[in-house]
PDB file of C-alpha atoms in Angstrom:
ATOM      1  CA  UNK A   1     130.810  63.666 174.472  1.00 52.00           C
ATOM      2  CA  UNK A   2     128.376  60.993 173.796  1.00 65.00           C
ATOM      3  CA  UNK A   3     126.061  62.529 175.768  1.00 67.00           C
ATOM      4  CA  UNK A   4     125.727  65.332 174.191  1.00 65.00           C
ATOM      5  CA  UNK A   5     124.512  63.424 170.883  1.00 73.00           C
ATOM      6  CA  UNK A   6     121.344  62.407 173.138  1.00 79.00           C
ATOM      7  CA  UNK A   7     120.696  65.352 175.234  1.00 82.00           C
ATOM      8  CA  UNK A   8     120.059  67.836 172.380  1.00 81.00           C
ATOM      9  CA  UNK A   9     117.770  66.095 170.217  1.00 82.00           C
ATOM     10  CA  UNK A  10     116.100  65.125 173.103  1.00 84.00           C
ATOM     11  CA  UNK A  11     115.349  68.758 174.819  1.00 83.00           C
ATOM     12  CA  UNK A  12     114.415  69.761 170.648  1.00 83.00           C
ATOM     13  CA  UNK A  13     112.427  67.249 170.815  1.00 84.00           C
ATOM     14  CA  UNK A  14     110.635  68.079 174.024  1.00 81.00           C
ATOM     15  CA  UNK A  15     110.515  71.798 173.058  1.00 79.00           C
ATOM     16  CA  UNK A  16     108.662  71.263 170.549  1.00 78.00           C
ATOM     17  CA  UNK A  17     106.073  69.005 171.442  1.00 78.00           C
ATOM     18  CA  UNK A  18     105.682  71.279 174.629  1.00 71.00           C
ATOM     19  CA  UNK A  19     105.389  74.267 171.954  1.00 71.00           C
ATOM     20  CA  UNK A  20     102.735  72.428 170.085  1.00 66.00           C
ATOM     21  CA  UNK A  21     100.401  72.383 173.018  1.00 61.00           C
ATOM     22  CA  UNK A  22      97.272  74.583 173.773  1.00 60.00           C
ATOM     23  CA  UNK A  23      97.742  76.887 176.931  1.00 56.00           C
ATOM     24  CA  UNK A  24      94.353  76.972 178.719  1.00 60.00           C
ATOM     25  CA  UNK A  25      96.101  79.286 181.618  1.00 57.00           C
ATOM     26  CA  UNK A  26      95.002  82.836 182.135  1.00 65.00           C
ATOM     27  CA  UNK A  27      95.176  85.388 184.677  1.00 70.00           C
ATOM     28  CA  UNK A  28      92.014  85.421 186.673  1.00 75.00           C
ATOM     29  CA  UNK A  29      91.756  89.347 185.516  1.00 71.00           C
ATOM     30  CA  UNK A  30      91.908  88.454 182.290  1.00 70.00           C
ATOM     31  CA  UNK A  31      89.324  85.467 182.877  1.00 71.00           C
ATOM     32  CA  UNK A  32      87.135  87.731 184.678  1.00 72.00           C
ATOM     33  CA  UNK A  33      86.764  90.686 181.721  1.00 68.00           C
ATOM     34  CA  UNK A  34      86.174  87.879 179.304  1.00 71.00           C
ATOM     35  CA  UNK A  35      83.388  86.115 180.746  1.00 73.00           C
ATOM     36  CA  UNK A  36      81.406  89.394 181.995  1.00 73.00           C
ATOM     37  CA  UNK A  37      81.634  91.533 179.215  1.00 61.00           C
ATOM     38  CA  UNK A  38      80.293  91.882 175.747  1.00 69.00           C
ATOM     39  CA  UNK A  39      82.377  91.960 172.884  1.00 65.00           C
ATOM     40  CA  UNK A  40      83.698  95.919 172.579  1.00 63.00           C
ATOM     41  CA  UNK A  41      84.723  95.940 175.939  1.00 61.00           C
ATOM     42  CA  UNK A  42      86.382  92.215 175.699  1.00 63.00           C
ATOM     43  CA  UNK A  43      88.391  93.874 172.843  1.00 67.00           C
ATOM     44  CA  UNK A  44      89.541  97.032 174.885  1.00 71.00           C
ATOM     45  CA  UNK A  45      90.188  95.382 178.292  1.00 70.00           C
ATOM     46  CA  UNK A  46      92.320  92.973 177.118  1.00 74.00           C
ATOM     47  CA  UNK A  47      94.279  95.074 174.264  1.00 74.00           C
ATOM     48  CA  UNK A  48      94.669  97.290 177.323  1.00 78.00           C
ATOM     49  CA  UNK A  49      96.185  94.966 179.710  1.00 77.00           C
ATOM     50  CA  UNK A  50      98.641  93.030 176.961  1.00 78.00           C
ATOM     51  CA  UNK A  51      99.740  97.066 176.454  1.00 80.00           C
ATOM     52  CA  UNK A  52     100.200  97.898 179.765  1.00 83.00           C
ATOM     53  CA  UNK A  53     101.929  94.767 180.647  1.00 83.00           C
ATOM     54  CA  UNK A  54     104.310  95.133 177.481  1.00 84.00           C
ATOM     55  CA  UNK A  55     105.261  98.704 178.781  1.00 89.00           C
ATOM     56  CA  UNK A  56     107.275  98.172 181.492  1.00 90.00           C
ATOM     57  CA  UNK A  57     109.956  95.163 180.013  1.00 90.00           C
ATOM     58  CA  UNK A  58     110.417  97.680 177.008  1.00 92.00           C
ATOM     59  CA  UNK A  59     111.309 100.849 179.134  1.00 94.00           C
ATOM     60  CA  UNK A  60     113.236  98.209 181.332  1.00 94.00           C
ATOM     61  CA  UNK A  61     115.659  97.352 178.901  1.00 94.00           C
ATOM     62  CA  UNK A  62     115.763 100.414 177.329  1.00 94.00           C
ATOM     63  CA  UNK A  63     117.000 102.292 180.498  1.00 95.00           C
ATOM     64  CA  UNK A  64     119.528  99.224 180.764  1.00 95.00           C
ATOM     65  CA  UNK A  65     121.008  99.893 177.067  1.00 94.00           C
ATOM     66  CA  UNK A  66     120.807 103.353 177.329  1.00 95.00           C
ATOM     67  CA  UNK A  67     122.833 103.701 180.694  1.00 94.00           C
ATOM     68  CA  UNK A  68     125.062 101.211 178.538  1.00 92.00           C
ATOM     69  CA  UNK A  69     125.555 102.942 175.888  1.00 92.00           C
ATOM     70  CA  UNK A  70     126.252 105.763 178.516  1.00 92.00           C
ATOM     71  CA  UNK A  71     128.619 104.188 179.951  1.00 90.00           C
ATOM     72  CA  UNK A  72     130.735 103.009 177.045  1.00 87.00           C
ATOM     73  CA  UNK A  73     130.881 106.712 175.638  1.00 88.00           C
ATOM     74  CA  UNK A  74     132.145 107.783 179.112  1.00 88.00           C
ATOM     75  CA  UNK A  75     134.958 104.850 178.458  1.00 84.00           C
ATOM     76  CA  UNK A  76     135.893 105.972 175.327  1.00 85.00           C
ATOM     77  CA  UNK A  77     136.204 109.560 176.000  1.00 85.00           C
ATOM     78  CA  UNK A  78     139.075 108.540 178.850  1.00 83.00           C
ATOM     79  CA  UNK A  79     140.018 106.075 176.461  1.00 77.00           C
ATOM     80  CA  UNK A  80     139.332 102.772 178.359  1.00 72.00           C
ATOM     81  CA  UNK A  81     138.895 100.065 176.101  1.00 67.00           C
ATOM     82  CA  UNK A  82     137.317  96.188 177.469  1.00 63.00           C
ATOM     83  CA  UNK A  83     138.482  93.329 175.729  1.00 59.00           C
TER      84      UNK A  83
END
């Protein structure tokens, strides 16, 4: 039980120096469009990518929660209920 008094203000405390630090990290796409182009372009690429990598987690979970929600409406018609 004691432990427990240590561990967690520990990790907090390691989150959030580990938060607090600059990420230099890019991927070398991303690297690539910003040192070659000029500043229009910079703007577009990279809006781009963040929006195209954004896309798929989104329709992702959406299919997940709607087959869900699918799901439980299938339940409830035969009257299933989880607990």
């Amino acid at each position: 039980m004691k432990k427990a008094y240590i561990i967690l203000p520990l990790l907090i405390i390691v989150l959030f120096i580990g938060f607090g630090l600059d990420a230099d990290a890019q991927c070398a796409m991303c690297k690539a469009q910003l040192e070659s182009a000029d500043k229009a372009a910079k703007n577009t690429g990279i809006n781009s990518g963040i929006l195209y990598l954004m896309l798929f987690p989104y329709i992702l979970i959406g299919a997940i929660a709607y087959m869900w929600y699918r799901s439980s409406q299938k339940n409830k018609e035969k009257g299933i209920t989880v607990q």
